[in-house]
Coordinates of C-alpha atoms and ligand atoms in Angstrom, one line a residue:
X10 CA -17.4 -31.1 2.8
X11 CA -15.4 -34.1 2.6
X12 CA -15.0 -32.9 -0.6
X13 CA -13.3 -30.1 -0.4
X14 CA -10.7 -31.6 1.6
X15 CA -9.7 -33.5 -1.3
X16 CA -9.8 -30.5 -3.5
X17 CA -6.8 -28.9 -1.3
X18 CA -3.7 -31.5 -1.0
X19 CA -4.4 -31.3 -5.6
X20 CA -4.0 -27.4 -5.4
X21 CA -1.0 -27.7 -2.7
X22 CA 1.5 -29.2 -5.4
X23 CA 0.6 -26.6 -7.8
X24 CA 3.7 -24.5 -8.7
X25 CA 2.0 -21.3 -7.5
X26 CA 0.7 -22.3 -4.5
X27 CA 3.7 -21.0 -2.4
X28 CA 2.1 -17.5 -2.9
X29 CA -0.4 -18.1 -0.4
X30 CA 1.1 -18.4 2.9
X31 CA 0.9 -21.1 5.8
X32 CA -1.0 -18.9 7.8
X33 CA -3.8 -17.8 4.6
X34 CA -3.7 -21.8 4.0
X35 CA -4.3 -22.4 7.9
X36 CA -6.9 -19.6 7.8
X37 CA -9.1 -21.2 4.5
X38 CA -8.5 -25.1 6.2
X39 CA -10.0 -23.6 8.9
X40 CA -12.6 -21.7 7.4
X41 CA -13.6 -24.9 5.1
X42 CA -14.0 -27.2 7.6
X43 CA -16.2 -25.3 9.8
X44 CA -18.2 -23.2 7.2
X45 CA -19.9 -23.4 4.6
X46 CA -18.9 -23.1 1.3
X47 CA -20.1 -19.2 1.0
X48 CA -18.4 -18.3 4.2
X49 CA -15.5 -19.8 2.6
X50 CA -15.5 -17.8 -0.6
X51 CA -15.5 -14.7 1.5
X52 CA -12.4 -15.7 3.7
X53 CA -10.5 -15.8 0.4
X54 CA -12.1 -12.5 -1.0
X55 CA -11.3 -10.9 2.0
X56 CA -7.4 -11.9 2.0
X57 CA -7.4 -10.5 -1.3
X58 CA -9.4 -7.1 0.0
X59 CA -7.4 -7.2 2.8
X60 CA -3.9 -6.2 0.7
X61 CA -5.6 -3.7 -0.9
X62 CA -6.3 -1.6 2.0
X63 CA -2.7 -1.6 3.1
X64 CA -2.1 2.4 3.6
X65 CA 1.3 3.9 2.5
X66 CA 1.7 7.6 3.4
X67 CA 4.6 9.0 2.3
X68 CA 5.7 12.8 3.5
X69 CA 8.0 14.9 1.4
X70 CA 9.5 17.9 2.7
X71 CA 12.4 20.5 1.8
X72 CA 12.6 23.8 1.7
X73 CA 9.9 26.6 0.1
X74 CA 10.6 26.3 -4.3
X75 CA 12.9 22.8 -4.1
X76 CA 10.5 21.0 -6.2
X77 CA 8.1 19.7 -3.0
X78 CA 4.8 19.7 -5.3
X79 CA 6.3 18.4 -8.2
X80 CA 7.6 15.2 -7.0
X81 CA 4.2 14.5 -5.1
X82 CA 2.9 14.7 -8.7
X83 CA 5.4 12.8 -10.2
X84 CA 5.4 10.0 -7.4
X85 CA 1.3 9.6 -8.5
X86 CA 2.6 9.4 -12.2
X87 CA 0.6 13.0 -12.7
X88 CA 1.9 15.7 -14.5
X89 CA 1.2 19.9 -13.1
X90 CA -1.3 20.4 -15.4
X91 CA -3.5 17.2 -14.5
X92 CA -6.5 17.0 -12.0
X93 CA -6.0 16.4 -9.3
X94 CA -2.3 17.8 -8.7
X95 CA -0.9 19.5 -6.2
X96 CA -0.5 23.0 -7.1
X97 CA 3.3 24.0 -8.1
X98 CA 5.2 27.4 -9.1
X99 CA 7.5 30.3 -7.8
X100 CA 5.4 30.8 -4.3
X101 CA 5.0 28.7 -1.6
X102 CA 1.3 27.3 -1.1
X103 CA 1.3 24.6 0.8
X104 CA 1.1 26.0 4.8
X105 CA -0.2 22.8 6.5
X106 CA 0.4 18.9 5.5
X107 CA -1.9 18.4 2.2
X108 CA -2.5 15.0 1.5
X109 CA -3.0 13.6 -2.0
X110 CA -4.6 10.3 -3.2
X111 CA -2.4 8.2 -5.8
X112 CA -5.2 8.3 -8.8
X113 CA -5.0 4.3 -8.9
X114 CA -4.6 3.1 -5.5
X115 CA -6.5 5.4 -3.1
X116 CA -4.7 3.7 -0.4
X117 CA -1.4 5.3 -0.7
X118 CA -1.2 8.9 -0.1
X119 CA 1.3 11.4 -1.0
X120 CA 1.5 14.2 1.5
X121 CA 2.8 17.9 0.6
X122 CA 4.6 19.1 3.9
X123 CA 5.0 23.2 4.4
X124 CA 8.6 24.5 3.6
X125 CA 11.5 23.7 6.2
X126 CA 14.4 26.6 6.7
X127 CA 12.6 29.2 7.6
X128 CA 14.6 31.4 10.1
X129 CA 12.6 30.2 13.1
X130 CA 12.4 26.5 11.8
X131 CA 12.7 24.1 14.4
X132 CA 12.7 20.3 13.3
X133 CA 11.1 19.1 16.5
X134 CA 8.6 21.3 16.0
X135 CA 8.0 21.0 12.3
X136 CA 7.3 17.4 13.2
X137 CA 4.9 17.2 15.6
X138 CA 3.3 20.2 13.8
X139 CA 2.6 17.6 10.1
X140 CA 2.3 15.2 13.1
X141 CA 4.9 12.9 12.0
X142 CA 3.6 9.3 13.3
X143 CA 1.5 9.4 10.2
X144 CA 4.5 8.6 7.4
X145 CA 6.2 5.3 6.6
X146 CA 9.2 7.5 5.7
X147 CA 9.9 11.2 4.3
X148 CA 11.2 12.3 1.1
X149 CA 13.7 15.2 1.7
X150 CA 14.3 17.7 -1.0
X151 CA 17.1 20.2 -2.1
X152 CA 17.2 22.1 -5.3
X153 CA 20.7 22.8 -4.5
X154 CA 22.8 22.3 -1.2
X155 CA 22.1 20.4 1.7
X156 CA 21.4 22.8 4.4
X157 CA 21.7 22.9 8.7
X158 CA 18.2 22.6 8.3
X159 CA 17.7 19.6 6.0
X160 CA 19.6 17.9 8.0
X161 CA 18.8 18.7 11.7
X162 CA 15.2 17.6 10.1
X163 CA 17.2 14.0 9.1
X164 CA 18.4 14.1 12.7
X165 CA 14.8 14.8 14.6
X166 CA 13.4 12.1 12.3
X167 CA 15.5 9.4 12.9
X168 CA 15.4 10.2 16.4
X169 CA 11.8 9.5 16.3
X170 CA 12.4 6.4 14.8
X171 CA 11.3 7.3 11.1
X172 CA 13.4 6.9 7.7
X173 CA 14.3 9.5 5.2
X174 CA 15.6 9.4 2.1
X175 CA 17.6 12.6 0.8
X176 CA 16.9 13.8 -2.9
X177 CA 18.6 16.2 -4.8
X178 CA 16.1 17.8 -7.4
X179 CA 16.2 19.4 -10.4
X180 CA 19.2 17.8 -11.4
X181 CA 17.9 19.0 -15.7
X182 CA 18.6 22.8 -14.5
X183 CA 22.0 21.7 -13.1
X184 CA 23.1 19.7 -16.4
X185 CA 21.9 22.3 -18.4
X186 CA 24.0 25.2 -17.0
X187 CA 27.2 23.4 -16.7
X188 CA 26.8 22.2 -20.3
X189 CA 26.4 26.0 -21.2
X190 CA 29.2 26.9 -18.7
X191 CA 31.8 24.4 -20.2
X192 CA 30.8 23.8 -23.9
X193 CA 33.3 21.3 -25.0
X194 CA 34.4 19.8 -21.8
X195 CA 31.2 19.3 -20.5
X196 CA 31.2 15.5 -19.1
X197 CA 27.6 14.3 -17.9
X198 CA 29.2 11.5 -15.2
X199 CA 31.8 14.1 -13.9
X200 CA 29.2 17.2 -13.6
X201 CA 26.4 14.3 -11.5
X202 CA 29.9 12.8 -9.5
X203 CA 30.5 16.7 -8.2
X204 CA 26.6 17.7 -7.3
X205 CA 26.7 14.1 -5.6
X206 CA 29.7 14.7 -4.1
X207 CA 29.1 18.2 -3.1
X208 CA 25.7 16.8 -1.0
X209 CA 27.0 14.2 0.5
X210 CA 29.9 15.9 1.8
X211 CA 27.4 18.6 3.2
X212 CA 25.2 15.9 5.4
X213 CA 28.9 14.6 6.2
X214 CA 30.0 17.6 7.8
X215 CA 26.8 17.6 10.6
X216 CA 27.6 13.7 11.3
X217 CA 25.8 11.8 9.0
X218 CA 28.2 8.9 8.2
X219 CA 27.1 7.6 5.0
X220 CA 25.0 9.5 3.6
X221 CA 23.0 8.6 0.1
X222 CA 21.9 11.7 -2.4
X223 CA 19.7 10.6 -4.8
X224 CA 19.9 13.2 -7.9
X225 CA 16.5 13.3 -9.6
X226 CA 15.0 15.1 -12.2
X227 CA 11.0 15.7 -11.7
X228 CA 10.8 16.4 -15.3
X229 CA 13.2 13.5 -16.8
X230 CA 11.9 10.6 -14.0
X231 CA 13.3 8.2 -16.3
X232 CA 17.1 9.9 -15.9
X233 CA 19.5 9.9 -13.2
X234 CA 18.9 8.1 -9.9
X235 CA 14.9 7.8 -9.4
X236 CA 15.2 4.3 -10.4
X237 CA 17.8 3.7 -7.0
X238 CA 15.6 5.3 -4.7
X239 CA 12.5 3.1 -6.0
X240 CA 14.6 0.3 -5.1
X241 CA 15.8 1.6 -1.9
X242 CA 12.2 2.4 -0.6
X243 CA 11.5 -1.2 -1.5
X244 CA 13.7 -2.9 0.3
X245 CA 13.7 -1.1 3.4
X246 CA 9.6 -1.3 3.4
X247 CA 8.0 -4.1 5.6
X248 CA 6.6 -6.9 3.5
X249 CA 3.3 -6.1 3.1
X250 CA 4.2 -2.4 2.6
X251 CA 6.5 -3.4 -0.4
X252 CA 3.6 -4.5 -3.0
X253 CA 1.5 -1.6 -3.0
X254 CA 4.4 0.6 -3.2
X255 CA 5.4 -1.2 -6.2
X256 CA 1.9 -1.1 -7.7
X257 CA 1.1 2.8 -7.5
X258 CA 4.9 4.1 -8.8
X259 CA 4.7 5.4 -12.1
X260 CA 5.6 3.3 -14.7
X261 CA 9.2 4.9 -16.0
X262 CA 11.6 2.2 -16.0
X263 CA 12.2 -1.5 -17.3
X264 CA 12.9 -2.6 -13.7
X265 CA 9.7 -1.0 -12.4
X266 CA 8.0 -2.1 -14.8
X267 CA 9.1 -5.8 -14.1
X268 CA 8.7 -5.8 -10.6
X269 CA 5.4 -4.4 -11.1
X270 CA 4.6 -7.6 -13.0
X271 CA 6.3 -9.7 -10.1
X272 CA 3.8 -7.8 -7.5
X273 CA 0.8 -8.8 -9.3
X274 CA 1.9 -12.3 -10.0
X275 CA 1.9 -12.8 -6.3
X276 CA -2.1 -12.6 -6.5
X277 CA -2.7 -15.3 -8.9
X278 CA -2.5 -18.1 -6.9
X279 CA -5.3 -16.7 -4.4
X280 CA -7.6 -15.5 -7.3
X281 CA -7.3 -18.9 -8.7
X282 CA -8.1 -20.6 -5.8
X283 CA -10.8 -18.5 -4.8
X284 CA -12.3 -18.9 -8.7
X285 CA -12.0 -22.7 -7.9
X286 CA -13.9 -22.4 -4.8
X287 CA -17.0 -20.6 -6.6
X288 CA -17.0 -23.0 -9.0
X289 CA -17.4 -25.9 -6.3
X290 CA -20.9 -23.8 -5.8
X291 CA -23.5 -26.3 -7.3
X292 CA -25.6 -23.6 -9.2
X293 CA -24.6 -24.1 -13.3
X294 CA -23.8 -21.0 -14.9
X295 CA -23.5 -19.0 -12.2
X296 CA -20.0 -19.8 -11.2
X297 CA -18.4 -19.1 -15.2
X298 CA -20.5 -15.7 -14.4
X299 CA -18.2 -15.2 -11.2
X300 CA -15.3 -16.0 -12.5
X301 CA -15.1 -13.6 -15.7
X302 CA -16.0 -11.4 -13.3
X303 CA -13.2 -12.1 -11.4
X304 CA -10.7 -12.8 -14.2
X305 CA -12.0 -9.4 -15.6
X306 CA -11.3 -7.5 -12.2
X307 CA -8.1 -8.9 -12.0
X308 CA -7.2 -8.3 -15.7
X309 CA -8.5 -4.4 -15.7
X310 CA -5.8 -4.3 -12.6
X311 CA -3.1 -5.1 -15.1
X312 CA -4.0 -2.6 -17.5
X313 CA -4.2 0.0 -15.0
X314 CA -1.2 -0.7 -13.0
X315 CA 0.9 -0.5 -16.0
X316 CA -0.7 2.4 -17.2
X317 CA -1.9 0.9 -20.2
X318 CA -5.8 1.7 -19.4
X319 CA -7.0 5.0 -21.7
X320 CA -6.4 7.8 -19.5
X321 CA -3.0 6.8 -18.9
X322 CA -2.1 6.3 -22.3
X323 CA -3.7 9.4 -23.0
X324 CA -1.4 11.4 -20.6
X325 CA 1.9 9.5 -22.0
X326 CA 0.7 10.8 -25.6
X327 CA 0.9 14.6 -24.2
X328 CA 4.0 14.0 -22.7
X329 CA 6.3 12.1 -25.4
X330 CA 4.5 13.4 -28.3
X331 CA 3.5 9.7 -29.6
X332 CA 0.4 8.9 -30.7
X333 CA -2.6 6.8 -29.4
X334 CA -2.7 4.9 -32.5
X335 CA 1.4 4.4 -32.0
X336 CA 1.2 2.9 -28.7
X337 CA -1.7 0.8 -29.7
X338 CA 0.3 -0.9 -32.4
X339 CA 2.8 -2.1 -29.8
X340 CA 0.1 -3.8 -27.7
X341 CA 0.0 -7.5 -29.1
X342 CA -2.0 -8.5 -25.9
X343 CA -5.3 -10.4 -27.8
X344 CA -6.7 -8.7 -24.9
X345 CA -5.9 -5.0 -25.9
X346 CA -8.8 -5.0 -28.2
X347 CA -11.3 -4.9 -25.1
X348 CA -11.4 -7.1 -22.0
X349 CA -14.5 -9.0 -22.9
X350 CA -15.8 -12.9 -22.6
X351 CA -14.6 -14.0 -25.7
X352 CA -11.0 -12.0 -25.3
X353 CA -10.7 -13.8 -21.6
X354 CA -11.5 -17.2 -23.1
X355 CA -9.1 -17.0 -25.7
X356 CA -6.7 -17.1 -22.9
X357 CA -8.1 -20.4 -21.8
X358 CA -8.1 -21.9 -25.5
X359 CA -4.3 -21.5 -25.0
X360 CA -4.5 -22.5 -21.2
X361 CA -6.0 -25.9 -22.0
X362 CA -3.4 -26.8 -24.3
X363 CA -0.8 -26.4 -21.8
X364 CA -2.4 -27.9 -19.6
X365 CA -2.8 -31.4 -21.4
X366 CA 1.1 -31.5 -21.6
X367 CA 0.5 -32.3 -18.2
X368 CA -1.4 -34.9 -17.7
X369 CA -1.8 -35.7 -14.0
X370 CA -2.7 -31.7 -14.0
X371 CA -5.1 -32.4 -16.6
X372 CA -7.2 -34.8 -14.9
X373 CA -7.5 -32.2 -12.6
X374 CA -9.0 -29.2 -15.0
X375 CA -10.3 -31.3 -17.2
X376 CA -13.3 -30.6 -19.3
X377 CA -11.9 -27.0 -19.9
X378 CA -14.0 -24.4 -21.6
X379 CA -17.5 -25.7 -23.4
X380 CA -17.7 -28.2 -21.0
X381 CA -17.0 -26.3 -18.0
X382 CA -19.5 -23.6 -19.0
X383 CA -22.3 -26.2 -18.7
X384 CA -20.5 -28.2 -15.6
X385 CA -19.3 -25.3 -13.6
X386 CA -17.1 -22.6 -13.3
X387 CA -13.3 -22.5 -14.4
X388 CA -10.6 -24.7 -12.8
X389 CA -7.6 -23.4 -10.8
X390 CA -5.2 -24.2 -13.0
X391 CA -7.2 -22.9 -16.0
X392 CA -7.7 -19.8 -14.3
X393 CA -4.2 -19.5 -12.8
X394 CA -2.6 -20.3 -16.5
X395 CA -5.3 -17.8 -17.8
X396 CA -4.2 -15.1 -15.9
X397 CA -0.3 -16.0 -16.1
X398 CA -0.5 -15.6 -19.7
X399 CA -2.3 -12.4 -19.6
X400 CA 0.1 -11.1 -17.5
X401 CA 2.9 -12.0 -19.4
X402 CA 1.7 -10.3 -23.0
X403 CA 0.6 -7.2 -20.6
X404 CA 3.8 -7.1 -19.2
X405 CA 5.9 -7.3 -22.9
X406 CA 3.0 -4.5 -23.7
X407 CA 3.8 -2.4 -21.3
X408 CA 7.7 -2.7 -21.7
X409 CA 6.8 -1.9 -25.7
X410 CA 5.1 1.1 -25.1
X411 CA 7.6 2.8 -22.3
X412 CA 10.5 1.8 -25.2
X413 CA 8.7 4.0 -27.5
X414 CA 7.9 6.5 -25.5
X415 CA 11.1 7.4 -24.5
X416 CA 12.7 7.3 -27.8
X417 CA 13.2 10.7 -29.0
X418 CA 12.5 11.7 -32.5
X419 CA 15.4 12.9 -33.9
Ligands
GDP1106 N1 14.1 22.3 -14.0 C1 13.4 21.8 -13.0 N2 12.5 22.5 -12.4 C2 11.7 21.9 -11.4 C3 12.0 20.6 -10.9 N3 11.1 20.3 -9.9 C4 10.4 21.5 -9.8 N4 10.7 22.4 -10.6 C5 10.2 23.8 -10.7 O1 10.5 24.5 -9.5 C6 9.4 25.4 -9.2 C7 9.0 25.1 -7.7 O2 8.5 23.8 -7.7 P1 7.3 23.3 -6.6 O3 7.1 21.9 -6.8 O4 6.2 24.2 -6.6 O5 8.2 23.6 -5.3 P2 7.7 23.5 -3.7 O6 7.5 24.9 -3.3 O7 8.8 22.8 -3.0 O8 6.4 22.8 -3.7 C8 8.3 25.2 -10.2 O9 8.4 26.2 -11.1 C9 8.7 23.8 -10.8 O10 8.2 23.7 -12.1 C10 13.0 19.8 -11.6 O11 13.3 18.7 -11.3 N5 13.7 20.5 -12.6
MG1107 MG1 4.5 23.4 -3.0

């Protein structure tokens, strides 16, 4: 035991170790002192479980037609045509809150509220009906003005306490027709200033003071202002809300994609420490086992979080008319060419040698690979340096590949 108290005051003046907080680092203390080492392992897994079974339910509303279906699809990075998606067209089907599962993180769920504005609609009504308790905050969509009824809805939800965020959808349709309208004096800024305008000054009008539109187009997410209302819905999340939220948005913009990346860095500290903890486990062997299975885990997450994992490349080759082959190209990840044992420890090879600039840190992880997989399992900062620089070349990867893909051919 004695031990492993020793092990903890090294790991504290690690760079990374701010990630876990005081109360995790009270929790393991605890848990180390007066279990055993097993029982210990599992209090670490389970703070890193724990996150992962944070719910997000997010409710989006608006009236019959405004594009309801289509940005539930488009918030799970589907398209209409994929399994799995909420059904979308000219008639109204959704009649009762339909919830659907974010393909990645099962967690966070996406619901599909009936229309609002029907002649009878009553907001108090309409909420208790999708029983409102349920949402961390509702989407509210117009395809064209803001209505009475969007916005005695706003008024009935923040009465109960909720948030709302106001979009303005198919903003493509709205380009296109004024381009067509005014040919040669078409201005882009000028045409989104007066739709935004035009909005605001509607939710004005019934006493909302400052009210934000954002202007979003579910078939151009990378347009316009999807990228504001990403950040908006972050910051106004609780903590622990904020991460999977960043995790399961689609991967559209540089910014998401780098706070995506800043989300998942936040988990290396614990993975590394909990890597370090198996391999305190006297049984040779089995702990390098454990932790390429947990390196592995952990490294599939990138890949599917950025939407670099098959399927998802698959569906951004339908949709930008790229290649597999051309996306592969841009992924310089040594990784990309299978997550496998000898991919993973290639990461090491590179770990070990930044690790000996350092060489108080050293002492600590030292013995890296060969001798480790006889000794025991990886050390915390080879691990945590493993995983740092896979997340960096996944990362550039990922920013490659949305570059190309929405570069138009021309
Ligand atoms: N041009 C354009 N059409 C859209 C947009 N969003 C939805 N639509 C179309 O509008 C119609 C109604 O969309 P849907 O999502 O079924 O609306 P809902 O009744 O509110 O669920 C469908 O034909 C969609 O393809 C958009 O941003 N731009
Ligand atoms: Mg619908």
């Amino acid at each position: 035991m004695i031990l492993y108290f020793f092990f903890l005051p090294k790991i504290a003046m690690m760079d990374d170790f701010y990630m876990i907080t005081q109360e995790d680092l009270e929790d393991i203390k605890e848990s180390i002192s007066t279990q055993d080492l097993p029982t210990a392992v599992n209090t670490i897994k389970e703070f890193l479980e724990k996150q992962d079974h944070v719910e997000l339910n997010v409710g989006v509303t608006g009236e019959s037609g405004s594009g309801k279906s289509t940005f539930v699809n488009a918030f799970r990075g589907l398209g209409d045509e994929d399994e799995g998606s909420a059904q979308t067209g000219p008639v109204e089907t959704t009649m009762e809150p339909e919830a659907y599962f974010h393909p990645k993180y099962k967690n966070v769920k996406v619901w599909d509220l009936p229309g609002i504005g029907t002649p009878n609609f009553k907001a108090d009504e309409y909420l208790k009906l999708v029983e409102f308790e349920r949402y961390d905050f509702f989407i509210i969509i117009a395809s064209d003005r803001f209505r009475e009824c969007h916005t005695q809805l706003a008024k009935e939800i923040m009465r109960m306490g909720k948030t709302f965020y106001f979009v303005r959808s198919k903003i493509d349709s709205s380009i296109d027709a004024e381009k067509k309208s005014k040919k040669k004096s078409f201005d882009q800024k000028k045409t989104l200033d007066i739709i935004r305008e035009d909005c605001e000054n509607g939710l004005r009008k019934i006493g909302i003071e400052d009210p934000i539109v954002f202007l979003i187009s579910n078939f151009e997410l990378g347009n316009y202002d999807l990228n504001l209302l990403q950040e908006r819905m972050e910051q106004e999340l609780p903590q622990h809300k904020r991460r999977v939220l960043m995790l399961a948005l689609p991967n559209i913009t540089l910014e998401i994609n780098e706070k995506k990346k800043k989300a998942l860095e936040e988990n290396i500290g614990k993975v590394a420490l909990l890597s370090a903890l198996v391999a305190s486990v006297p049984i040779p062997g089995l702990s390098v086992i454990a932790d390429l299975a947990i390196v592995t885990r952990e490294i599939e997450t990138y890949y599917s979080t950025f939407g670099l994992d098959d399927p998802s490349l698959q569906k951004l080759c339908e949709r930008s008319g790229k290649t597999i082959e051309e996306f592969k190209s841009l992924m310089k990840s040594p990784l990309s060419g299978g997550i496998n044992p000898a991919s993973i420890l290639s990461l090491a090879g590179a770990a070990s040698l930044v690790v000996a600039e350092n060489t108080v840190e050293y002492a600590v992880s030292l013995v890296p690979l060969l001798g480790t997989l006889v000794a025991g399992g990886m050390s915390y900062m080879t691990v945590s340096t493993m995983l740092k620089r896979a997340l960096n070349d996944i990362a550039e990867d990922a920013r490659n590949v949305l570059m190309a893909s929405v570069q138009t051919e021309v």
